[in-house]
Short mmCIF file of C-alpha atoms and ligand atoms in Angstrom, two decimals:
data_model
loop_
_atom_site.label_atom_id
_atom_site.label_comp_id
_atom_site.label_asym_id
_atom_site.label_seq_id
_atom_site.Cartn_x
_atom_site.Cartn_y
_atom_site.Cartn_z
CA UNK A 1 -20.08 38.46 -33.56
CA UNK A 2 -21.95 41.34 -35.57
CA UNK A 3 -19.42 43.83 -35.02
CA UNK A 4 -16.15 42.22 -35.61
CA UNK A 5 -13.97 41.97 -38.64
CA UNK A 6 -13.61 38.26 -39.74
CA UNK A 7 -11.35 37.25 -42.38
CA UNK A 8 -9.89 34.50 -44.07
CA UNK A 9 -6.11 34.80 -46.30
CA UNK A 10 -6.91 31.41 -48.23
CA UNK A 11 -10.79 31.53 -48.55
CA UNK A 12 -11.25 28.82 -51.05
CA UNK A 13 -14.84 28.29 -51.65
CA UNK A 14 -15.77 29.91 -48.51
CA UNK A 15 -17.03 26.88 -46.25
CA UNK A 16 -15.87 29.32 -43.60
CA UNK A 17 -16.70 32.63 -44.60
CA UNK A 18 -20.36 31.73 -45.48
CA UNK A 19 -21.28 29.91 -41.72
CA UNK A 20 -19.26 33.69 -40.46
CA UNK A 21 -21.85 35.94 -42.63
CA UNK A 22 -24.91 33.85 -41.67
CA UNK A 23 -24.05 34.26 -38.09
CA UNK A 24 -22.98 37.54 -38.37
CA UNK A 25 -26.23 38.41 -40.23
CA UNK A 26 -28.51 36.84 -37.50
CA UNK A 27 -26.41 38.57 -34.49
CA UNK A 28 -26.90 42.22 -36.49
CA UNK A 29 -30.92 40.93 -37.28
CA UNK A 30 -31.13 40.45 -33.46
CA UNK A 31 -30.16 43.40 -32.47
CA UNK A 32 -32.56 45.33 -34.44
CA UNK A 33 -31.16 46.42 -37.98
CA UNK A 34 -32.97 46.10 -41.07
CA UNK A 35 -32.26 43.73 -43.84
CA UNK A 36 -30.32 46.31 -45.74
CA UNK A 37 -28.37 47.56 -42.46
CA UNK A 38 -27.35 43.89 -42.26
CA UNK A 39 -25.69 43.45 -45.48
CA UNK A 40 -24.16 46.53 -45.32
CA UNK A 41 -22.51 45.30 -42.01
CA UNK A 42 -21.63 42.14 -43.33
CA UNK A 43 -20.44 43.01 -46.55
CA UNK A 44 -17.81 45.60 -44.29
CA UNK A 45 -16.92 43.19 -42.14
CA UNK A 46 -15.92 40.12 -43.78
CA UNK A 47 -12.74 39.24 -46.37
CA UNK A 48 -10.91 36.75 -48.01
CA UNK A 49 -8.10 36.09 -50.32
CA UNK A 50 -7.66 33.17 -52.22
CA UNK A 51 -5.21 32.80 -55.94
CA UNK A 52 -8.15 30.89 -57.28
CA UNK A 53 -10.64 33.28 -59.26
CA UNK A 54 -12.67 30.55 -59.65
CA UNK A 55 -13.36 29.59 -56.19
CA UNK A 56 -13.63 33.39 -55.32
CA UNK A 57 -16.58 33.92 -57.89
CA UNK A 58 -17.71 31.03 -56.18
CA UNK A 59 -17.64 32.07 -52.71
CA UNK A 60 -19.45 35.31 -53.89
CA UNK A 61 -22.53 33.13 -55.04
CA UNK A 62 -22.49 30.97 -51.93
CA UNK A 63 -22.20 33.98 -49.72
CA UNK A 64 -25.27 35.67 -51.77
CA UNK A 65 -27.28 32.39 -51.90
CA UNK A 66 -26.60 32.61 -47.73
CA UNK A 67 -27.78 35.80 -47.39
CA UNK A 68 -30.41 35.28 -49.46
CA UNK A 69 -33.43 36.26 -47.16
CA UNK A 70 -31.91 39.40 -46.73
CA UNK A 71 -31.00 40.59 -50.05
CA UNK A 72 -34.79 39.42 -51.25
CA UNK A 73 -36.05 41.53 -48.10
CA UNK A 74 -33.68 44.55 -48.74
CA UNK A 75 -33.25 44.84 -52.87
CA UNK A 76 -29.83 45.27 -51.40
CA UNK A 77 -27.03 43.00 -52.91
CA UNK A 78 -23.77 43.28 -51.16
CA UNK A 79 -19.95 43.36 -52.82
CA UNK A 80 -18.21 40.76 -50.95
CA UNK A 81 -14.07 41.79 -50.06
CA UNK A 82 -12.65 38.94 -51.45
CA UNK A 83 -9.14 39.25 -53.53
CA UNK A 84 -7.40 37.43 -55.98
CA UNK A 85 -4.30 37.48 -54.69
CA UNK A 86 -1.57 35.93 -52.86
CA UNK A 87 -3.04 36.04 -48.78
CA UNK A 88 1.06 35.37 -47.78
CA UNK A 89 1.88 38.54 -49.03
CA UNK A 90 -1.15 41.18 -49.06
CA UNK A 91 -0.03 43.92 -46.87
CA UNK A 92 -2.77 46.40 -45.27
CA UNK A 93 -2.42 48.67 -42.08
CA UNK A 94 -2.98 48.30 -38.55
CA UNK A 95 -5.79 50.33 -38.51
CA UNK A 96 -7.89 47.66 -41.17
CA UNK A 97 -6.66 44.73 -39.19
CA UNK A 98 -8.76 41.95 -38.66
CA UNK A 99 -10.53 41.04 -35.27
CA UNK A 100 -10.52 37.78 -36.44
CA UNK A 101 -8.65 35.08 -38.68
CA UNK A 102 -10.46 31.60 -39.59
CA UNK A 103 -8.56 29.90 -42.00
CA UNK A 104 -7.96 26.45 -43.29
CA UNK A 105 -4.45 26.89 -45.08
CA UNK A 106 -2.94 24.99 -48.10
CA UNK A 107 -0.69 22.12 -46.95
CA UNK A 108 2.22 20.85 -49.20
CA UNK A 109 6.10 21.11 -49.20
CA UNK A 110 7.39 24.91 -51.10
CA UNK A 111 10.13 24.10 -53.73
CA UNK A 112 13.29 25.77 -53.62
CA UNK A 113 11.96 28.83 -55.56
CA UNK A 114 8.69 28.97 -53.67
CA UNK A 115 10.80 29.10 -50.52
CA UNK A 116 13.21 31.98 -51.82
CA UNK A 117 10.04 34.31 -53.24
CA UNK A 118 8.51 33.86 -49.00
CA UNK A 119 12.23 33.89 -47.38
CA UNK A 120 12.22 37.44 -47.06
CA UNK A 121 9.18 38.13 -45.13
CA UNK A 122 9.16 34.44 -43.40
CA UNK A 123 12.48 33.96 -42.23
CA UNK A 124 11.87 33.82 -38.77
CA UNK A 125 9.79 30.71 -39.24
CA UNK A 126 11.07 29.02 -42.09
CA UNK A 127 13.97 26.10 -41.64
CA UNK A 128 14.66 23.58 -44.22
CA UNK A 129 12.19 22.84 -47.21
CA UNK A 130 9.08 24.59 -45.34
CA UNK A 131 5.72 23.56 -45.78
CA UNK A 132 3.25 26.23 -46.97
CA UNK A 133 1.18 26.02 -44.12
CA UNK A 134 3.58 27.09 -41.60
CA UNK A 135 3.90 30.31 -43.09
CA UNK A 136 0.32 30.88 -43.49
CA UNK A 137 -0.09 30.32 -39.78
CA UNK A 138 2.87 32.85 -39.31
CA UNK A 139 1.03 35.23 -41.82
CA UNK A 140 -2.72 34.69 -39.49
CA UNK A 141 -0.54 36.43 -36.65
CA UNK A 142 0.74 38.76 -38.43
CA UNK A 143 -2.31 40.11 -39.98
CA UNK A 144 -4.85 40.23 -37.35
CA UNK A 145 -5.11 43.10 -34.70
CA UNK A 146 -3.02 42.62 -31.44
CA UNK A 147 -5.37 41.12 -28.94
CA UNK A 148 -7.37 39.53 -32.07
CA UNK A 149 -8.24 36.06 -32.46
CA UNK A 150 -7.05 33.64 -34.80
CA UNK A 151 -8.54 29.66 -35.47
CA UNK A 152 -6.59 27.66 -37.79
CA UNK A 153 -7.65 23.98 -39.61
CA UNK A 154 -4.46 22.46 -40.14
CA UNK A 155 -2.23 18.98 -40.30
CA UNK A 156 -0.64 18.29 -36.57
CA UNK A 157 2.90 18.54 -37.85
CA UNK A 158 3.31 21.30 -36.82
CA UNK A 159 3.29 20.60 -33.44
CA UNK A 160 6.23 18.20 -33.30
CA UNK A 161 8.27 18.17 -36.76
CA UNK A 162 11.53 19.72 -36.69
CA UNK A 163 10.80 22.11 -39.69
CA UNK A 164 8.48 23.36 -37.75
CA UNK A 165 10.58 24.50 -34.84
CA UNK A 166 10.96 27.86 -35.26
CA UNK A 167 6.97 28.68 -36.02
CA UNK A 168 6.36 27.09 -32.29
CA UNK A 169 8.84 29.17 -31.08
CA UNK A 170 7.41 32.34 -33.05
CA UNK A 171 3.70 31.24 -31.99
CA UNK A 172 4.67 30.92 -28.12
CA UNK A 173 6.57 34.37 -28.45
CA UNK A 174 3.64 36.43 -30.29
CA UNK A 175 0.55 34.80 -28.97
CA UNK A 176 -1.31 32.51 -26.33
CA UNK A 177 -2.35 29.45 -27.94
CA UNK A 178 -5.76 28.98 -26.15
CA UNK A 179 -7.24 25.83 -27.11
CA UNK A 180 -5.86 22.48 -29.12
CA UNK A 181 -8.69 20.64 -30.69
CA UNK A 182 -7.69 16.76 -32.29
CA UNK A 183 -9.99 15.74 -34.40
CA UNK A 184 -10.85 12.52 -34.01
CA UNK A 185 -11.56 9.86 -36.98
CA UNK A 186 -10.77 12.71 -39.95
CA UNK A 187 -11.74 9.82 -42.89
CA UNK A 188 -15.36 10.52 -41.55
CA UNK A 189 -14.67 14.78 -41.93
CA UNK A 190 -12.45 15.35 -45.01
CA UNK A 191 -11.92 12.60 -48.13
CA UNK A 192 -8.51 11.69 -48.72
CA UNK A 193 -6.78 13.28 -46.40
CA UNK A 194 -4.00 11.34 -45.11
CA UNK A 195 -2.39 13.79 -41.76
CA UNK A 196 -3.97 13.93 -38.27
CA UNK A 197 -5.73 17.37 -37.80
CA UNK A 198 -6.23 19.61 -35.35
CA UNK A 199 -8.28 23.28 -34.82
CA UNK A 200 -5.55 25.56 -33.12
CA UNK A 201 -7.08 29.10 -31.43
CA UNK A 202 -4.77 31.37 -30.70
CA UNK A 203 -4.58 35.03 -29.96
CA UNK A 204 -2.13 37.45 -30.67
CA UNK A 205 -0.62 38.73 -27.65
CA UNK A 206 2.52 40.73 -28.63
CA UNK A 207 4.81 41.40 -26.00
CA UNK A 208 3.18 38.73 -23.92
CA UNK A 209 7.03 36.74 -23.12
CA UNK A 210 5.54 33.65 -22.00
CA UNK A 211 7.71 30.87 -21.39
CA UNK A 212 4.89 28.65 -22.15
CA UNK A 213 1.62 28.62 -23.10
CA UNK A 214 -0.87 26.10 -21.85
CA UNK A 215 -3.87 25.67 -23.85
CA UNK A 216 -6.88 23.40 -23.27
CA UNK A 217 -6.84 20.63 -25.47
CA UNK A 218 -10.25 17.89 -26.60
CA UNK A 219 -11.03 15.56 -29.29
CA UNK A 220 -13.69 16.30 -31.51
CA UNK A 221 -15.84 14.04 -32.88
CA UNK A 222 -17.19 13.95 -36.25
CA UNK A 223 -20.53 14.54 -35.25
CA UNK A 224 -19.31 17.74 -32.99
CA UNK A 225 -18.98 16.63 -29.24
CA UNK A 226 -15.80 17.85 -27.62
CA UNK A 227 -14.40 15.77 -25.11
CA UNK A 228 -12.14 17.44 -22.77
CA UNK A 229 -8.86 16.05 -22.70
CA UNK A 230 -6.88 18.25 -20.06
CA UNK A 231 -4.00 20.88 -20.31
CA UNK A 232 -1.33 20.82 -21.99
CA UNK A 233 2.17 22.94 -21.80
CA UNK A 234 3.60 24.33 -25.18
CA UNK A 235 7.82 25.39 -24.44
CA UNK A 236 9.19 28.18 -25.76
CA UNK A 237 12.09 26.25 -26.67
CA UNK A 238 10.99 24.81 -30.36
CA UNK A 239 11.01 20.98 -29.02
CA UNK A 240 8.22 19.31 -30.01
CA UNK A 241 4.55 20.03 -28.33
CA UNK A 242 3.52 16.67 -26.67
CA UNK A 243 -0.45 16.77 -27.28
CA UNK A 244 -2.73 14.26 -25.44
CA UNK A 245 -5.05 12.08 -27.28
CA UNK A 246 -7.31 11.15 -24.35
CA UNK A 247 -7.54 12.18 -20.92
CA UNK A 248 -4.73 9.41 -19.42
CA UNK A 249 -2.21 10.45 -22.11
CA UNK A 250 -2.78 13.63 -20.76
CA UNK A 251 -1.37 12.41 -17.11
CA UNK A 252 1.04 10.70 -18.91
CA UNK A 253 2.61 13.57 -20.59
CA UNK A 254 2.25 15.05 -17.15
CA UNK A 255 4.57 13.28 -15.87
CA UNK A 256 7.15 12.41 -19.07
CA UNK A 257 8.15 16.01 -18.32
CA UNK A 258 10.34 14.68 -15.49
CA UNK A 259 12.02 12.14 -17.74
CA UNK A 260 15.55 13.36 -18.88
CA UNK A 261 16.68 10.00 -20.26
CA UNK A 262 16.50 10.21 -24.36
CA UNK A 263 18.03 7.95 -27.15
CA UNK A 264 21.56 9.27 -26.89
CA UNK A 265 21.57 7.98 -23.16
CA UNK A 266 21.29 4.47 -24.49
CA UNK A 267 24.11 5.16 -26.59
CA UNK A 268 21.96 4.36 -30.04
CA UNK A 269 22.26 6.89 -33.13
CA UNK A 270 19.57 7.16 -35.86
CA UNK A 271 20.14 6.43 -39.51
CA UNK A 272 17.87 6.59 -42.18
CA UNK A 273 18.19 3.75 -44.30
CA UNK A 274 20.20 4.85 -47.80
CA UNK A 275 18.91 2.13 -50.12
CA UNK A 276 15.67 4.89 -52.76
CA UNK A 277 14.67 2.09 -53.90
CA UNK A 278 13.38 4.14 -57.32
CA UNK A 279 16.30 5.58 -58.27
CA UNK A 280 19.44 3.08 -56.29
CA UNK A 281 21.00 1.86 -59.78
CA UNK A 282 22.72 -0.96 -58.15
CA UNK A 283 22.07 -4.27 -58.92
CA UNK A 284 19.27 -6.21 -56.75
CA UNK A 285 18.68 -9.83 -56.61
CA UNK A 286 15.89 -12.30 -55.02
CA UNK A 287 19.02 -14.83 -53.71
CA UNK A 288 22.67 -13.97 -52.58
CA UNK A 289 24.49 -14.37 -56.26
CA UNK A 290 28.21 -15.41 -55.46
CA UNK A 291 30.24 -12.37 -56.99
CA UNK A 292 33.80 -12.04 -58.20
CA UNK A 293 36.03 -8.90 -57.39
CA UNK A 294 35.61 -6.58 -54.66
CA UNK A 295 31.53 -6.08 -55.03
CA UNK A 296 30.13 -8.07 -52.57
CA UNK A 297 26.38 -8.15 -51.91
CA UNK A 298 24.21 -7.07 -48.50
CA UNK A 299 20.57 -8.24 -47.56
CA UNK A 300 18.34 -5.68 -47.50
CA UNK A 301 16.33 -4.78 -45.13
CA UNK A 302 12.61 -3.55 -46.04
CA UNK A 303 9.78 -1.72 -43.24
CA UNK A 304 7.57 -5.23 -44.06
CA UNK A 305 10.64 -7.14 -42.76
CA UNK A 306 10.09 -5.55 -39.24
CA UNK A 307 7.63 -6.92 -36.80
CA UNK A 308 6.99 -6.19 -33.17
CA UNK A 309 7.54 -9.73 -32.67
CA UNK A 310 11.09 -10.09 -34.88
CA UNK A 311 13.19 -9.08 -38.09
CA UNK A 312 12.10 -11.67 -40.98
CA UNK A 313 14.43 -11.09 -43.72
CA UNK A 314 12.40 -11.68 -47.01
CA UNK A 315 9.34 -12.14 -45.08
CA UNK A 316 7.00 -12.07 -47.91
CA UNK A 317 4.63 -8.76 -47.96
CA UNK A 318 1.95 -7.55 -49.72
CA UNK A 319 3.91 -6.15 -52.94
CA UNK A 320 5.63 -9.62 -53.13
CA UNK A 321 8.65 -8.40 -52.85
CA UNK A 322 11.41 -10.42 -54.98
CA UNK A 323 14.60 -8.03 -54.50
CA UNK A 324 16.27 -9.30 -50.96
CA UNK A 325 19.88 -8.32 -51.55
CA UNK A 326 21.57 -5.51 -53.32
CA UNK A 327 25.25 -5.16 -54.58
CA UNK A 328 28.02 -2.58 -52.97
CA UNK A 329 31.16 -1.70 -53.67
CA UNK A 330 32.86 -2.70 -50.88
CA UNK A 331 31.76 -4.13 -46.70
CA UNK A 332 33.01 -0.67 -45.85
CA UNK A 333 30.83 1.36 -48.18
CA UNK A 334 28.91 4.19 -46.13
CA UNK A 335 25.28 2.30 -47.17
CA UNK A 336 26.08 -0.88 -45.38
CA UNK A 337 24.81 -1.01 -41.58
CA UNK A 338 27.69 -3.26 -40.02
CA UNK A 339 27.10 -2.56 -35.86
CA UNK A 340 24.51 -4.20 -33.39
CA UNK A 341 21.59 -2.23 -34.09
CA UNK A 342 17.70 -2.01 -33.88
CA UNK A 343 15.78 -1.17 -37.16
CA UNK A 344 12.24 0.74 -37.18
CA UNK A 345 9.51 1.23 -39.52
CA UNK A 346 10.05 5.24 -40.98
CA UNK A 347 6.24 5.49 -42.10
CA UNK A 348 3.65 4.82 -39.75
CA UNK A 349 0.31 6.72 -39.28
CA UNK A 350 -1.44 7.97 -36.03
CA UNK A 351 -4.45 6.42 -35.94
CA UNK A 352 -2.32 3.22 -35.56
CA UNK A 353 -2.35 1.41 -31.81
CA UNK A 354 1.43 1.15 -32.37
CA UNK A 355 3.56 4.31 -34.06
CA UNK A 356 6.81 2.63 -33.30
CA UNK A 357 7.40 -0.62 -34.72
CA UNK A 358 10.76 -2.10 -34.14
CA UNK A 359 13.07 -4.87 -34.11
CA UNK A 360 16.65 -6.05 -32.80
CA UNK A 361 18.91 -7.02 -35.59
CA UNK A 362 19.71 -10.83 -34.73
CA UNK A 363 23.63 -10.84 -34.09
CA UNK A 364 24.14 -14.04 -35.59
CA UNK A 365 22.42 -13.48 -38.75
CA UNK A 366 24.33 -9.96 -38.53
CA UNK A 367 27.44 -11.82 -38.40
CA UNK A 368 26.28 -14.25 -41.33
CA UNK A 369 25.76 -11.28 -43.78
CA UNK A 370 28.82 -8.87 -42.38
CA UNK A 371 25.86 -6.06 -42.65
CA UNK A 372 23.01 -4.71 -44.36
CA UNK A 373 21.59 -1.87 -46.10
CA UNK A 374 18.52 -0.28 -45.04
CA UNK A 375 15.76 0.73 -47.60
CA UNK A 376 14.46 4.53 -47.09
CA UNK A 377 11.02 3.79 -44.73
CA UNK A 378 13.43 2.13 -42.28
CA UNK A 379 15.53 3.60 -39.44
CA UNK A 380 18.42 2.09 -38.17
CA UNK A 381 19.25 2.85 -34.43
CA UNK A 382 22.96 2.20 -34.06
CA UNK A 383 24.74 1.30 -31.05
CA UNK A 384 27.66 2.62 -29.86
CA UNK A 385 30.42 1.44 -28.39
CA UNK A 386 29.40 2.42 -24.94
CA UNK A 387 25.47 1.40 -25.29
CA UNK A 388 23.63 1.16 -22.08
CA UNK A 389 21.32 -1.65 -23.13
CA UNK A 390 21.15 -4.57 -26.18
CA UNK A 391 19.07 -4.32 -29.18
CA UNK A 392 16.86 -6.64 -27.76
CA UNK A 393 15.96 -4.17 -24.79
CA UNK A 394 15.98 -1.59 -26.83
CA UNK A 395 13.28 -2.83 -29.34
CA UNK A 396 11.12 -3.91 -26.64
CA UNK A 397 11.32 -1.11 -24.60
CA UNK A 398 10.30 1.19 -28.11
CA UNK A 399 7.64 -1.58 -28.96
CA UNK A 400 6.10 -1.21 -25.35
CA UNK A 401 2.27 0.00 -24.86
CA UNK A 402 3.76 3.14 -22.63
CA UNK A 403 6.18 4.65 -24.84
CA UNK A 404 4.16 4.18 -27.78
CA UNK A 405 1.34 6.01 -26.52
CA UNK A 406 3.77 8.82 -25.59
CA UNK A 407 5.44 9.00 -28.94
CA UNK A 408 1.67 9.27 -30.23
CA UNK A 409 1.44 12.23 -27.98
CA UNK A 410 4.53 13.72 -29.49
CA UNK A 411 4.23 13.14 -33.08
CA UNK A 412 1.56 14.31 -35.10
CA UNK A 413 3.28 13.11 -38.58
CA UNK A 414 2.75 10.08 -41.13
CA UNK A 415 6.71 9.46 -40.76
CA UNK A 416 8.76 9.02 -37.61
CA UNK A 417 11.27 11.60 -37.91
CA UNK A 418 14.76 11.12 -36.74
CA UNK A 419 14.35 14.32 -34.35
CA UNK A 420 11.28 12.96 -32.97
CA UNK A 421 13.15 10.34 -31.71
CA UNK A 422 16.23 11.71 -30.28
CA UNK A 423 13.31 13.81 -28.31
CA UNK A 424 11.54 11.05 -26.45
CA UNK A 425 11.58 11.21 -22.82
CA UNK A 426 12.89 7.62 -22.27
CA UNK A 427 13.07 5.60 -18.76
CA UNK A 428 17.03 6.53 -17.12
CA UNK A 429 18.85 3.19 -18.37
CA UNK A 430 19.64 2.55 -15.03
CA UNK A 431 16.31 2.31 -13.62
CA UNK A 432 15.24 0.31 -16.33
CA UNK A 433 18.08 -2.53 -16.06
CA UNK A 434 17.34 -2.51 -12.21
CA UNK A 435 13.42 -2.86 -13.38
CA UNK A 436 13.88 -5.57 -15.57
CA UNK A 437 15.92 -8.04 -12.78
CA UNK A 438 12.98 -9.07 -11.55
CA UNK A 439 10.28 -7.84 -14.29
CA UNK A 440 9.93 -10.27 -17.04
CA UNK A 441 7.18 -7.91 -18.61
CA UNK A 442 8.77 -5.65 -20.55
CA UNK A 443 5.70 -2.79 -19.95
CA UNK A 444 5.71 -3.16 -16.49
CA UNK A 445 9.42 -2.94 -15.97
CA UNK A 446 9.31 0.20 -17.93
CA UNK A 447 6.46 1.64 -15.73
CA UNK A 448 8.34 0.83 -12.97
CA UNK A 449 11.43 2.67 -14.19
CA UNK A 450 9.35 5.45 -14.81
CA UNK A 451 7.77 5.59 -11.78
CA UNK A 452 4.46 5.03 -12.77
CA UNK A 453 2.29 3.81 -10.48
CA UNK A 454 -1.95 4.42 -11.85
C1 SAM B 501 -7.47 23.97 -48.00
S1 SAM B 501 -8.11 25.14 -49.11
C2 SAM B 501 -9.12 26.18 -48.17
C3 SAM B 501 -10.48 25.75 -48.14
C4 SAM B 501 -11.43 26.85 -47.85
N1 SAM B 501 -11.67 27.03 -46.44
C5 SAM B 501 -12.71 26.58 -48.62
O1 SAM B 501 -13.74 26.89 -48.16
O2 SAM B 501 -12.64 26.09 -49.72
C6 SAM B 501 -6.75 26.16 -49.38
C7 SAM B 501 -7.01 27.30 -50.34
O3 SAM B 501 -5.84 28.08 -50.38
C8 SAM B 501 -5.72 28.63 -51.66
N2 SAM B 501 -4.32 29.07 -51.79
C9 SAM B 501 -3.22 28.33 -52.05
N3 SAM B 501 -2.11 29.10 -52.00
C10 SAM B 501 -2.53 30.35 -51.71
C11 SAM B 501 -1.89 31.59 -51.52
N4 SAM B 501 -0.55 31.69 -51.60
N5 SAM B 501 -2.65 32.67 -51.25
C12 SAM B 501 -3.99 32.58 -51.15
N6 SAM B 501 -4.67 31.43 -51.30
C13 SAM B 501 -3.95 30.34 -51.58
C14 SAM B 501 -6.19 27.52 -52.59
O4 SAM B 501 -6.62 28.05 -53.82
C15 SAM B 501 -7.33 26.91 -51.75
O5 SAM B 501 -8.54 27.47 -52.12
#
């Protein structure tokens, strides 16, 4: 500790660099050095970078006030490295690389500018609209020494979202990820912060070629125990990074790795529904209006009308909703949902027991309407001609305790993403419609199709 480099590219108020130079200081202390000899160390061997002056001045005064027994001792006040300036794109040599990167990165979506000022330097990680994080992890790796360590604070999207496919390739190729930590409960850590997160160490391991790394993953509690969850194996391959939650997910996972079967086996295709409701100009209405002409008018389907236990058109929800149907140009027109289908809710949160909640449209009230249109938080699964099992199968098999708890595993988002979902290992159909002859529970047929015996 009191002879390594630590830095941090997005410093903030320093909540990590002052905990580094305290420790630092006491690890120097211990060995011998005077108060003086101490800051001098410490003042060489830690950096930051933030874009906010304020918070830098800042972190200068905390990092005094921490050091404060030492500067009294010595007469001695250090001059802190820290930078205004932008930590993506501060260059320095190999020979001033950091031994170590802590770092608790912004976290929001780049515009289209944003993006084209990074593109340059990032491209090897960035894919659609990236968020900023992403390349700040990229940017950790880059920046400290090879063999160096880097620990990073950051939302869990990263480990399954589809934007972020190229950054897990880029992270298996250039480092080992060592250890996952979820954190459990964040309301109780950070205030208002809506993602899952999770404390990745890596280090940088150029060269390395692993197919896969296979860090040790635990939950951490907000009062700092760590409870060891297991292994768990990170492909090369820019899929998504299935992360236990607790030590049976983690045997779960385990064994999901054998299971081929995925969405497009059943024969369904995702759709997110088309209907913004903010800015769709069409006309809405509480009742189906009788309407002249070519318009006709579809129900529309909102996330509160989906429940594990059924579709309820209209069902009343907490916004009190009183637009049920929307007008269309045509029964044809690309918005309207006309096959058998199952519809999911697009935004739910992991610390909810269920992540997928689904239902089967009803065919008869399908037929009644000629279609609907699905608002934007819903998902419409659409069977094919050729699809392996009914909506009703479907939706229970997606509502089911097993495959909820591995989507969990796989998702680390607020939203269920469409690419999330074409990814989930799935029971072969086959198995499961042999399961389910003589299986009325829907969980145990699927275990059985699975092979799951514990
Ligand atoms: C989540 S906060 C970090 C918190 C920090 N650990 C602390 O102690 O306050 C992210 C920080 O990144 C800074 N930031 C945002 N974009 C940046 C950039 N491009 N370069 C450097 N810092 C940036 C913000 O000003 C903010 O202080």
């Amino acid at each position: 500790m009191g002879h390594q480099h630590w830095h941090d590219p997005a410093c903030g108020g320093a909540a990590f660099l002052v905990p580094i130079a305290q420790r630092m200081a006491q690890a120097l202390a211990s060995e011998g050095l005077g108060p003086k000899a101490v800051l001098k160390k410490v003042e060489a061997q830690i950096s930051g970078n933030d874009l906010d002056k304020t918070l830098l001045a800042i972190s200068t005064q905390f990092l005094l006030m921490a050091l404060s027994p030492y500067v009294t001792r010595s007469g001695y006040t250090p001059k802190f490295n820290l930078k205004n300036c932008d930590g993506l794109l501060v260059t320095g040599g190999e020979e001033n690389a950091p031994d170590v990167i802590a770092c608790n990165p912004p976290y929001r979506k780049l515009n289209a500018a944003e993006t084209r000022k990074y593109t340059s330097r990032f491209h090897d990680v960035i894919r659609n609209q990236p968020n900023i994080y992403g390349l700040f992890i990229r940017k950790t790796i880059d920046v400290v020494r090879a063999g160096g360590l880097v620990g990073l604070l950051t939302p869990t999207s990263f480990l399954s979202g589809a934007s972020f496919s190229k950054l897990r390739t880029s992270m298996t190729e250039c480092t080992e990820v060592l250890q996952l930590d979820m954190l459990s409960d964040r309301d109780s850590m950070f205030i208002a912060v809506e993602q899952e997160t999770a404390i990745t160490v890596l280090r940088k391991s150029p060269g390395l070629g692993l197919s896969q790394s296979n860090p040790d993953v635990s939950v951490l509690s907000p009062t700092g125990e760590y409870t060891d969850i297991g292994k768990c194996f990170l492909s090369k391959s820019g899929g998504p990074w299935p992360i236990p939650r607790s030590a049976s997910d983690a045997k779960l996972i385990a064994q999901a790795t054998q299971w081929k079967s995925r969405l497009a086996d059943y024969g369904y295709t995702p759709k997110v529904g088309h209907l913004v409701a903010y800015r769709d100009e069409r006309p809405r209405f509480s009742k189906k209006p009788k309407l002249k002409g070519q318009s006709c008018v579809m129900p529309i389907l909102w996330a509160g009308d989906i429940t594990v236990d059924g579709l309820v058109h209209g069902r009343l929800t907490k916004q009190k909703r009183t637009d049920y149907f929307v007008q269309v140009p045509s029964p044809n027109h690309s918005s309207v949902v006309t096959r058998p289908c199952v519809v999911l809710q697009r935004l739910t949160s992991s610390d909810q027991p269920h992540r997928l909640i689904t239902s089967a449209v009803p065919a008869e009230w399908l037929k009644a309407h000629g279609g609907f249109v699905a608002e934007n938080h819903v998902i419409s699964l659409i069977a094919n001609d050729d699809c392996a099992v009914s909506p009703e199968i479907l939706s229970a098999l997606l509502n089911s305790p097993v495959i909820n708890r591995l989507f969990k595993a796989i998702s680390g988002a607020t939203n269920v993403a469409v690419s999330e979902l074409n990814e989930l290992p799935l029971p072969d159909p086959n198995e499961l419609r042999k399961a389910l002859v003589h299986n009325a529970n829907i969980n145990t047929a699927v275990r059985e199709a699975f092979g799951i015996n514990a």
